[in-house]
Amino acid sequence: MHRYEVTRVYSHTDPEPKMLPAHAVFQFPWEVLSGDVKDGDSVRTFGRLITYQPEESKATLSAQHAATPHQVVIQTTFVEPFEPIIGAQYIVLGEIENVDEGGVVIRARVLNCVDGVNLALLQRAINVQRTYFRERALSEGDDVAAHPLAPP
């Protein structure tokens, strides 16, 4: 069974709250694969599409960090029909699922082709955002490690 954190959304016209998945925190592909992200957590990550297996509804994104390629498996069932562009850059938003073989799979809710995005600038923006949230948490006296946007 999957553990999903949900957010209650209220509307002035509908008194019953609607349940939404938790917001997704940007994680680098190497962080997703490191095991620091828990089963059921919502994440955003990116990579170049290197394989797509339509019969299994699986795609593989690859990103390089410190001269090491990191490959993240994406379950595409919720985003099909999917027209893959092999070699293009994608951003995925979904939930982490631990698999029996000891790896992780991201169950994609959103899978967008972002070919042309400057990945170095995206990584820098993610790091600047993390620094901002860490500094804000420190100034407010919060536990930095407990903050959902704190770096792993």
Tab-separated table of N, CA and C in Angstrom:
chain	number	residue	atom	x	y	z
A	1	MET	N	0.835	-1.180	0.000
A	1	MET	CA	0.000	0.000	0.000
A	1	MET	C	0.877	1.240	0.000
A	2	HIS	N	0.452	2.256	-0.697
A	2	HIS	CA	1.228	3.482	-0.793
A	2	HIS	C	0.800	4.472	0.268
A	3	ARG	N	1.772	5.227	0.766
A	3	ARG	CA	1.507	6.275	1.731
A	3	ARG	C	1.560	7.595	0.986
A	4	TYR	N	0.446	8.282	0.936
A	4	TYR	CA	0.392	9.584	0.292
A	4	TYR	C	-0.030	10.607	1.325
A	5	GLU	N	0.698	11.715	1.371
A	5	GLU	CA	0.267	12.830	2.195
A	5	GLU	C	-0.677	13.650	1.344
A	6	VAL	N	-1.735	14.112	1.927
A	6	VAL	CA	-2.705	14.866	1.150
A	6	VAL	C	-2.941	16.229	1.771
A	7	THR	N	-3.402	17.134	0.943
A	7	THR	CA	-3.709	18.484	1.367
A	7	THR	C	-5.201	18.697	1.200
A	8	ARG	N	-5.847	19.296	2.181
A	8	ARG	CA	-7.270	19.600	2.056
A	8	ARG	C	-7.438	20.928	1.337
A	9	VAL	N	-8.295	20.920	0.346
A	9	VAL	CA	-8.583	22.121	-0.424
A	9	VAL	C	-10.044	22.460	-0.218
A	10	TYR	N	-10.322	23.689	0.207
A	10	TYR	CA	-11.682	24.123	0.464
A	10	TYR	C	-12.124	25.111	-0.604
A	11	SER	N	-13.368	25.063	-0.927
A	11	SER	CA	-13.946	25.990	-1.887
A	11	SER	C	-15.134	26.670	-1.222
A	12	HIS	N	-15.349	27.945	-1.555
A	12	HIS	CA	-16.485	28.646	-0.956
A	12	HIS	C	-17.815	28.105	-1.477
A	13	THR	N	-17.805	27.409	-2.620
A	13	THR	CA	-19.050	26.850	-3.161
A	13	THR	C	-19.269	25.403	-2.748
A	14	ASP	N	-18.202	24.716	-2.340
A	14	ASP	CA	-18.307	23.302	-1.975
A	14	ASP	C	-17.761	23.135	-0.557
A	15	PRO	N	-18.628	22.893	0.438
A	15	PRO	CA	-18.152	22.805	1.822
A	15	PRO	C	-17.309	21.556	2.099
A	16	GLU	N	-17.392	20.532	1.266
A	16	GLU	CA	-16.603	19.320	1.469
A	16	GLU	C	-15.188	19.529	0.919
A	17	PRO	N	-14.166	19.224	1.722
A	17	PRO	CA	-12.795	19.393	1.230
A	17	PRO	C	-12.458	18.336	0.183
A	18	LYS	N	-11.613	18.692	-0.756
A	18	LYS	CA	-11.107	17.750	-1.752
A	18	LYS	C	-9.682	17.388	-1.361
A	19	MET	N	-9.322	16.140	-1.560
A	19	MET	CA	-8.000	15.676	-1.173
A	19	MET	C	-7.063	15.717	-2.380
A	20	LEU	N	-5.930	16.371	-2.204
A	20	LEU	CA	-4.915	16.467	-3.239
A	20	LEU	C	-3.624	15.837	-2.733
A	21	PRO	N	-2.805	15.310	-3.649
A	21	PRO	CA	-1.507	14.791	-3.215
A	21	PRO	C	-0.645	15.927	-2.670
A	22	ALA	N	0.338	15.572	-1.864
A	22	ALA	CA	1.261	16.566	-1.310
A	22	ALA	C	2.041	17.233	-2.434
A	23	HIS	N	2.516	18.449	-2.174
A	23	HIS	CA	3.324	19.141	-3.187
A	23	HIS	C	4.604	18.344	-3.426
A	24	ALA	N	5.134	18.480	-4.622
A	24	ALA	CA	6.328	17.728	-4.994
A	24	ALA	C	7.559	18.613	-4.845
A	25	VAL	N	8.546	18.103	-4.163
A	25	VAL	CA	9.807	18.813	-3.945
A	25	VAL	C	10.782	18.391	-5.043
A	26	PHE	N	11.511	19.367	-5.603
A	26	PHE	CA	12.517	19.036	-6.605
A	26	PHE	C	13.621	18.220	-5.962
A	27	GLN	N	13.920	17.092	-6.552
A	27	GLN	CA	15.046	16.251	-6.140
A	27	GLN	C	15.875	15.985	-7.382
A	28	PHE	N	17.173	16.031	-7.247
A	28	PHE	CA	18.029	15.666	-8.364
A	28	PHE	C	17.930	14.154	-8.558
A	29	PRO	N	18.127	13.661	-9.782
A	29	PRO	CA	18.017	12.204	-10.009
A	29	PRO	C	18.928	11.388	-9.094
A	30	TRP	N	20.122	11.878	-8.806
A	30	TRP	CA	21.043	11.137	-7.935
A	30	TRP	C	20.541	11.113	-6.501
A	31	GLU	N	19.749	12.103	-6.097
A	31	GLU	CA	19.151	12.085	-4.761
A	31	GLU	C	18.010	11.084	-4.693
A	32	VAL	N	17.244	10.990	-5.767
A	32	VAL	CA	16.147	10.013	-5.819
A	32	VAL	C	16.717	8.608	-5.681
A	33	LEU	N	17.803	8.351	-6.388
A	33	LEU	CA	18.402	7.012	-6.385
A	33	LEU	C	19.183	6.695	-5.114
A	34	SER	N	19.532	7.716	-4.331
A	34	SER	CA	20.358	7.500	-3.137
A	34	SER	C	19.592	6.814	-2.007
A	35	GLY	N	18.262	6.823	-2.085
A	35	GLY	CA	17.467	6.212	-1.027
A	35	GLY	C	17.040	7.188	0.046
A	36	ASP	N	17.401	8.473	-0.089
A	36	ASP	CA	17.019	9.483	0.896
A	36	ASP	C	15.540	9.844	0.813
A	37	VAL	N	14.921	9.588	-0.340
A	37	VAL	CA	13.515	9.911	-0.537
A	37	VAL	C	12.694	8.682	-0.154
A	38	LYS	N	11.668	8.903	0.677
A	38	LYS	CA	10.880	7.788	1.200
A	38	LYS	C	9.811	7.326	0.213
A	39	ASP	N	9.394	6.092	0.369
A	39	ASP	CA	8.311	5.518	-0.422
A	39	ASP	C	7.041	6.350	-0.240
A	40	GLY	N	6.411	6.742	-1.342
A	40	GLY	CA	5.190	7.526	-1.290
A	40	GLY	C	5.397	9.022	-1.343
A	41	ASP	N	6.645	9.500	-1.204
A	41	ASP	CA	6.912	10.937	-1.266
A	41	ASP	C	6.682	11.462	-2.679
A	42	SER	N	6.143	12.667	-2.780
A	42	SER	CA	5.979	13.334	-4.067
A	42	SER	C	7.278	14.045	-4.422
A	43	VAL	N	7.735	13.853	-5.649
A	43	VAL	CA	8.982	14.468	-6.102
A	43	VAL	C	8.830	15.015	-7.513
A	44	ARG	N	9.729	15.937	-7.839
A	44	ARG	CA	9.946	16.400	-9.203
A	44	ARG	C	11.400	16.128	-9.508
A	45	THR	N	11.652	15.644	-10.709
A	45	THR	CA	13.030	15.459	-11.133
A	45	THR	C	13.084	15.609	-12.648
A	46	PHE	N	14.250	15.455	-13.200
A	46	PHE	CA	14.430	15.706	-14.623
A	46	PHE	C	15.436	14.729	-15.197
A	47	GLY	N	15.507	14.666	-16.505
A	47	GLY	CA	16.501	13.848	-17.182
A	47	GLY	C	16.193	13.725	-18.651
A	48	ARG	N	17.122	13.124	-19.364
A	48	ARG	CA	16.973	12.887	-20.793
A	48	ARG	C	16.337	11.514	-20.980
A	49	LEU	N	15.286	11.448	-21.796
A	49	LEU	CA	14.600	10.175	-22.054
A	49	LEU	C	15.504	9.287	-22.891
A	50	ILE	N	15.881	8.130	-22.329
A	50	ILE	CA	16.766	7.229	-23.071
A	50	ILE	C	16.055	5.960	-23.527
A	51	THR	N	15.009	5.546	-22.826
A	51	THR	CA	14.242	4.379	-23.274
A	51	THR	C	12.772	4.566	-22.934
A	52	TYR	N	11.928	3.921	-23.721
A	52	TYR	CA	10.491	3.864	-23.436
A	52	TYR	C	10.002	2.489	-23.846
A	53	GLN	N	9.339	1.801	-22.923
A	53	GLN	CA	8.795	0.474	-23.166
A	53	GLN	C	7.276	0.557	-23.016
A	54	PRO	N	6.543	0.778	-24.124
A	54	PRO	CA	5.099	0.978	-24.034
A	54	PRO	C	4.351	-0.234	-23.498
A	55	GLU	N	4.832	-1.434	-23.778
A	55	GLU	CA	4.144	-2.640	-23.298
A	55	GLU	C	4.204	-2.768	-21.782
A	56	GLU	N	5.209	-2.156	-21.154
A	56	GLU	CA	5.347	-2.180	-19.695
A	56	GLU	C	5.011	-0.834	-19.062
A	57	SER	N	4.699	0.184	-19.883
A	57	SER	CA	4.440	1.557	-19.411
A	57	SER	C	5.592	2.067	-18.559
A	58	LYS	N	6.805	1.906	-19.071
A	58	LYS	CA	7.996	2.354	-18.352
A	58	LYS	C	8.901	3.158	-19.265
A	59	ALA	N	9.465	4.203	-18.694
A	59	ALA	CA	10.447	5.029	-19.388
A	59	ALA	C	11.651	5.179	-18.465
A	60	THR	N	12.777	5.514	-19.038
A	60	THR	CA	13.982	5.740	-18.247
A	60	THR	C	14.542	7.113	-18.594
A	61	LEU	N	14.757	7.916	-17.542
A	61	LEU	CA	15.392	9.223	-17.686
A	61	LEU	C	16.820	9.122	-17.171
A	62	SER	N	17.725	9.801	-17.837
A	62	SER	CA	19.130	9.774	-17.441
A	62	SER	C	19.637	11.192	-17.244
A	63	ALA	N	20.439	11.382	-16.211
A	63	ALA	CA	21.085	12.666	-15.950
A	63	ALA	C	22.500	12.375	-15.461
A	64	GLN	N	23.398	13.287	-15.742
A	64	GLN	CA	24.790	13.101	-15.359
A	64	GLN	C	25.150	14.045	-14.227
A	65	HIS	N	25.889	13.503	-13.256
A	65	HIS	CA	26.359	14.293	-12.121
A	65	HIS	C	27.758	13.804	-11.769
A	66	ALA	N	28.709	14.730	-11.761
A	66	ALA	CA	30.099	14.393	-11.426
A	66	ALA	C	30.611	13.249	-12.305
A	67	ALA	N	30.342	13.336	-13.602
A	67	ALA	CA	30.788	12.370	-14.610
A	67	ALA	C	30.165	10.978	-14.444
A	68	THR	N	29.143	10.866	-13.620
A	68	THR	CA	28.464	9.590	-13.420
A	68	THR	C	27.033	9.695	-13.921
A	69	PRO	N	26.622	8.805	-14.827
A	69	PRO	CA	25.226	8.836	-15.282
A	69	PRO	C	24.305	8.207	-14.227
A	70	HIS	N	23.146	8.810	-14.045
A	70	HIS	CA	22.149	8.308	-13.097
A	70	HIS	C	20.856	8.092	-13.871
A	71	GLN	N	20.287	6.886	-13.753
A	71	GLN	CA	19.086	6.548	-14.509
A	71	GLN	C	17.923	6.292	-13.561
A	72	VAL	N	16.815	7.005	-13.812
A	72	VAL	CA	15.608	6.891	-12.993
A	72	VAL	C	14.517	6.252	-13.838
A	73	VAL	N	13.870	5.222	-13.297
A	73	VAL	CA	12.781	4.541	-14.001
A	73	VAL	C	11.474	5.251	-13.676
A	74	ILE	N	10.667	5.492	-14.719
A	74	ILE	CA	9.399	6.198	-14.590
A	74	ILE	C	8.275	5.270	-15.017
A	75	GLN	N	7.256	5.115	-14.171
A	75	GLN	CA	6.036	4.372	-14.525
A	75	GLN	C	5.106	5.363	-15.209
A	76	THR	N	4.750	5.117	-16.472
A	76	THR	CA	4.009	6.096	-17.274
A	76	THR	C	2.517	5.794	-17.395
A	77	THR	N	1.990	4.863	-16.625
A	77	THR	CA	0.591	4.453	-16.742
A	77	THR	C	-0.373	5.627	-16.651
A	78	PHE	N	-0.137	6.566	-15.733
A	78	PHE	CA	-1.074	7.674	-15.510
A	78	PHE	C	-0.940	8.799	-16.530
A	79	VAL	N	0.092	8.780	-17.375
A	79	VAL	CA	0.295	9.864	-18.341
A	79	VAL	C	0.139	9.384	-19.784
A	80	GLU	N	-0.380	8.189	-19.955
A	80	GLU	CA	-0.562	7.675	-21.312
A	80	GLU	C	-1.925	8.076	-21.845
A	81	PRO	N	-2.066	8.272	-23.153
A	81	PRO	CA	-1.087	7.963	-24.188
A	81	PRO	C	0.088	8.936	-24.149
A	82	PHE	N	1.251	8.403	-24.342
A	82	PHE	CA	2.496	9.136	-24.215
A	82	PHE	C	3.249	9.049	-25.538
A	83	GLU	N	3.561	10.174	-26.122
A	83	GLU	CA	4.322	10.233	-27.370
A	83	GLU	C	5.771	10.577	-27.035
A	84	PRO	N	6.624	9.575	-26.854
A	84	PRO	CA	7.992	9.847	-26.405
A	84	PRO	C	8.864	10.439	-27.499
A	85	ILE	N	9.784	11.277	-27.064
A	85	ILE	CA	10.830	11.793	-27.942
A	85	ILE	C	12.151	11.350	-27.315
A	86	ILE	N	12.694	10.257	-27.833
A	86	ILE	CA	13.934	9.716	-27.283
A	86	ILE	C	15.041	10.748	-27.467
A	87	GLY	N	15.767	11.011	-26.398
A	87	GLY	CA	16.854	11.981	-26.421
A	87	GLY	C	16.448	13.361	-25.939
A	88	ALA	N	15.153	13.586	-25.737
A	88	ALA	CA	14.674	14.897	-25.276
A	88	ALA	C	14.728	14.974	-23.751
A	89	GLN	N	14.781	16.198	-23.237
A	89	GLN	CA	14.771	16.441	-21.797
A	89	GLN	C	13.326	16.418	-21.290
A	90	TYR	N	13.101	15.806	-20.127
A	90	TYR	CA	11.781	15.743	-19.509
A	90	TYR	C	11.872	16.133	-18.044
A	91	ILE	N	10.780	16.707	-17.542
A	91	ILE	CA	10.596	16.899	-16.107
A	91	ILE	C	9.419	16.020	-15.715
A	92	VAL	N	9.595	15.267	-14.638
A	92	VAL	CA	8.540	14.373	-14.156
A	92	VAL	C	8.127	14.788	-12.757
A	93	LEU	N	6.832	14.711	-12.496
A	93	LEU	CA	6.271	14.948	-11.171
A	93	LEU	C	5.498	13.683	-10.820
A	94	GLY	N	5.805	13.087	-9.680
A	94	GLY	CA	5.131	11.850	-9.298
A	94	GLY	C	5.517	11.402	-7.909
A	95	GLU	N	5.131	10.182	-7.601
A	95	GLU	CA	5.390	9.604	-6.281
A	95	GLU	C	6.431	8.491	-6.380
A	96	ILE	N	7.260	8.433	-5.353
A	96	ILE	CA	8.292	7.397	-5.258
A	96	ILE	C	7.642	6.081	-4.856
A	97	GLU	N	8.073	5.023	-5.515
A	97	GLU	CA	7.628	3.685	-5.151
A	97	GLU	C	8.851	2.785	-5.085
A	98	ASN	N	9.069	2.166	-3.932
A	98	ASN	CA	10.169	1.212	-3.804
A	98	ASN	C	9.752	-0.095	-4.453
A	99	VAL	N	10.652	-0.676	-5.229
A	99	VAL	CA	10.353	-1.933	-5.904
A	99	VAL	C	11.123	-3.061	-5.249
A	100	ASP	N	10.667	-4.289	-5.514
A	100	ASP	CA	11.231	-5.469	-4.862
A	100	ASP	C	12.720	-5.656	-5.116
A	101	GLU	N	13.197	-5.229	-6.280
A	101	GLU	CA	14.599	-5.427	-6.620
A	101	GLU	C	15.528	-4.476	-5.874
A	102	GLY	N	14.980	-3.625	-5.011
A	102	GLY	CA	15.797	-2.708	-4.237
A	102	GLY	C	15.942	-1.330	-4.845
A	103	GLY	N	15.332	-1.092	-5.986
A	103	GLY	CA	15.415	0.212	-6.624
A	103	GLY	C	14.172	1.039	-6.357
A	104	VAL	N	14.084	2.151	-7.064
A	104	VAL	CA	12.909	3.013	-6.950
A	104	VAL	C	12.342	3.290	-8.342
A	105	VAL	N	11.042	3.512	-8.366
A	105	VAL	CA	10.328	3.891	-9.577
A	105	VAL	C	9.520	5.126	-9.220
A	106	ILE	N	9.422	6.062	-10.154
A	106	ILE	CA	8.551	7.219	-9.949
A	106	ILE	C	7.273	6.976	-10.738
A	107	ARG	N	6.130	6.971	-10.040
A	107	ARG	CA	4.822	6.861	-10.702
A	107	ARG	C	4.434	8.258	-11.157
A	108	ALA	N	4.572	8.511	-12.443
A	108	ALA	CA	4.403	9.856	-12.991
A	108	ALA	C	2.949	10.301	-12.970
A	109	ARG	N	2.706	11.505	-12.445
A	109	ARG	CA	1.420	12.197	-12.585
A	109	ARG	C	1.504	13.169	-13.744
A	110	VAL	N	2.694	13.759	-13.926
A	110	VAL	CA	2.950	14.706	-15.007
A	110	VAL	C	4.310	14.361	-15.595
A	111	LEU	N	4.377	14.337	-16.918
A	111	LEU	CA	5.632	14.088	-17.613
A	111	LEU	C	5.685	15.056	-18.785
A	112	ASN	N	6.514	16.099	-18.663
A	112	ASN	CA	6.578	17.163	-19.670
A	112	ASN	C	7.915	17.163	-20.386
A	113	CYS	N	7.857	17.285	-21.708
A	113	CYS	CA	9.062	17.488	-22.501
A	113	CYS	C	9.492	18.938	-22.324
A	114	VAL	N	10.727	19.144	-21.901
A	114	VAL	CA	11.244	20.491	-21.679
A	114	VAL	C	12.545	20.679	-22.451
A	115	ASP	N	12.584	20.109	-23.652
A	115	ASP	CA	13.770	20.247	-24.482
A	115	ASP	C	14.097	21.721	-24.659
A	116	GLY	N	15.336	22.079	-24.481
A	116	GLY	CA	15.753	23.468	-24.600
A	116	GLY	C	15.959	24.152	-23.265
A	117	VAL	N	15.515	23.522	-22.168
A	117	VAL	CA	15.734	24.098	-20.846
A	117	VAL	C	17.221	23.991	-20.496
A	118	ASN	N	17.756	25.050	-19.953
A	118	ASN	CA	19.144	25.072	-19.522
A	118	ASN	C	19.227	24.326	-18.183
A	119	LEU	N	19.697	23.070	-18.216
A	119	LEU	CA	19.712	22.248	-17.002
A	119	LEU	C	20.683	22.767	-15.950
A	120	ALA	N	21.781	23.359	-16.365
A	120	ALA	CA	22.712	23.937	-15.390
A	120	ALA	C	22.033	25.064	-14.625
A	121	LEU	N	21.251	25.880	-15.333
A	121	LEU	CA	20.524	26.969	-14.689
A	121	LEU	C	19.408	26.430	-13.792
A	122	LEU	N	18.731	25.357	-14.221
A	122	LEU	CA	17.696	24.728	-13.394
A	122	LEU	C	18.301	24.200	-12.091
A	123	GLN	N	19.436	23.518	-12.183
A	123	GLN	CA	20.097	23.001	-10.977
A	123	GLN	C	20.498	24.137	-10.048
A	124	ARG	N	20.993	25.203	-10.625
A	124	ARG	CA	21.368	26.368	-9.809
A	124	ARG	C	20.152	26.964	-9.116
A	125	ALA	N	19.033	27.073	-9.840
A	125	ALA	CA	17.803	27.617	-9.259
A	125	ALA	C	17.299	26.740	-8.115
A	126	ILE	N	17.385	25.431	-8.276
A	126	ILE	CA	16.966	24.512	-7.209
A	126	ILE	C	17.836	24.727	-5.971
A	127	ASN	N	19.142	24.860	-6.165
A	127	ASN	CA	20.047	25.079	-5.028
A	127	ASN	C	19.800	26.425	-4.355
A	128	VAL	N	19.521	27.470	-5.137
A	128	VAL	CA	19.221	28.783	-4.563
A	128	VAL	C	17.920	28.718	-3.760
A	129	GLN	N	16.911	28.019	-4.285
A	129	GLN	CA	15.647	27.875	-3.566
A	129	GLN	C	15.858	27.136	-2.244
A	130	ARG	N	16.646	26.085	-2.257
A	130	ARG	CA	16.925	25.328	-1.032
A	130	ARG	C	17.634	26.212	-0.004
A	131	THR	N	18.610	27.003	-0.468
A	131	THR	CA	19.328	27.903	0.429
A	131	THR	C	18.375	28.909	1.055
A	132	TYR	N	17.487	29.468	0.241
A	132	TYR	CA	16.513	30.436	0.743
A	132	TYR	C	15.633	29.815	1.826
A	133	PHE	N	15.076	28.633	1.560
A	133	PHE	CA	14.202	28.003	2.550
A	133	PHE	C	14.965	27.612	3.817
A	134	ARG	N	16.232	27.189	3.657
A	134	ARG	CA	17.031	26.844	4.832
A	134	ARG	C	17.295	28.086	5.679
A	135	GLU	N	17.662	29.198	5.033
A	135	GLU	CA	17.914	30.443	5.766
A	135	GLU	C	16.644	30.975	6.415
A	136	ARG	N	15.517	30.860	5.726
A	136	ARG	CA	14.250	31.319	6.294
A	136	ARG	C	13.872	30.481	7.517
A	137	ALA	N	14.091	29.178	7.426
A	137	ALA	CA	13.783	28.314	8.560
A	137	ALA	C	14.681	28.629	9.752
A	138	LEU	N	15.955	28.919	9.486
A	138	LEU	CA	16.878	29.274	10.574
A	138	LEU	C	16.475	30.587	11.229
A	139	SER	N	16.067	31.568	10.436
A	139	SER	CA	15.688	32.869	11.003
A	139	SER	C	14.389	32.784	11.802
A	140	GLU	N	13.532	31.829	11.455
A	140	GLU	CA	12.276	31.645	12.187
A	140	GLU	C	12.431	30.678	13.350
A	141	GLY	N	13.624	30.106	13.488
A	141	GLY	CA	13.876	29.183	14.592
A	141	GLY	C	13.309	27.794	14.360
A	142	ASP	N	12.946	27.464	13.119
A	142	ASP	CA	12.416	26.138	12.806
A	142	ASP	C	13.549	25.140	12.693
A	143	ASP	N	13.184	23.859	12.771
A	143	ASP	CA	14.131	22.774	12.548
A	143	ASP	C	14.357	22.681	11.050
A	144	VAL	N	15.545	23.017	10.566
A	144	VAL	CA	15.844	23.041	9.148
A	144	VAL	C	15.678	21.659	8.526
A	145	ALA	N	16.119	20.629	9.214
A	145	ALA	CA	16.050	19.275	8.661
A	145	ALA	C	14.610	18.811	8.485
A	146	ALA	N	13.680	19.347	9.273
A	146	ALA	CA	12.285	18.926	9.187
A	146	ALA	C	11.541	19.640	8.070
A	147	HIS	N	12.134	20.697	7.519
A	147	HIS	CA	11.465	21.445	6.469
A	147	HIS	C	11.402	20.621	5.195
A	148	PRO	N	10.224	20.554	4.518
A	148	PRO	CA	10.089	19.709	3.345
A	148	PRO	C	10.957	20.125	2.162
A	149	LEU	N	11.394	21.376	2.094
A	149	LEU	CA	12.222	21.824	0.983
A	149	LEU	C	13.689	21.904	1.347
A	150	ALA	N	14.043	21.458	2.534
A	150	ALA	CA	15.451	21.462	2.917
A	150	ALA	C	16.189	20.414	2.095
A	151	PRO	N	17.420	20.687	1.713
A	151	PRO	CA	18.167	19.706	0.934
A	151	PRO	C	18.413	18.444	1.741
A	152	PRO	N	18.468	17.324	1.055
A	152	PRO	CA	18.697	16.057	1.777
A	152	PRO	C	20.081	15.980	2.363
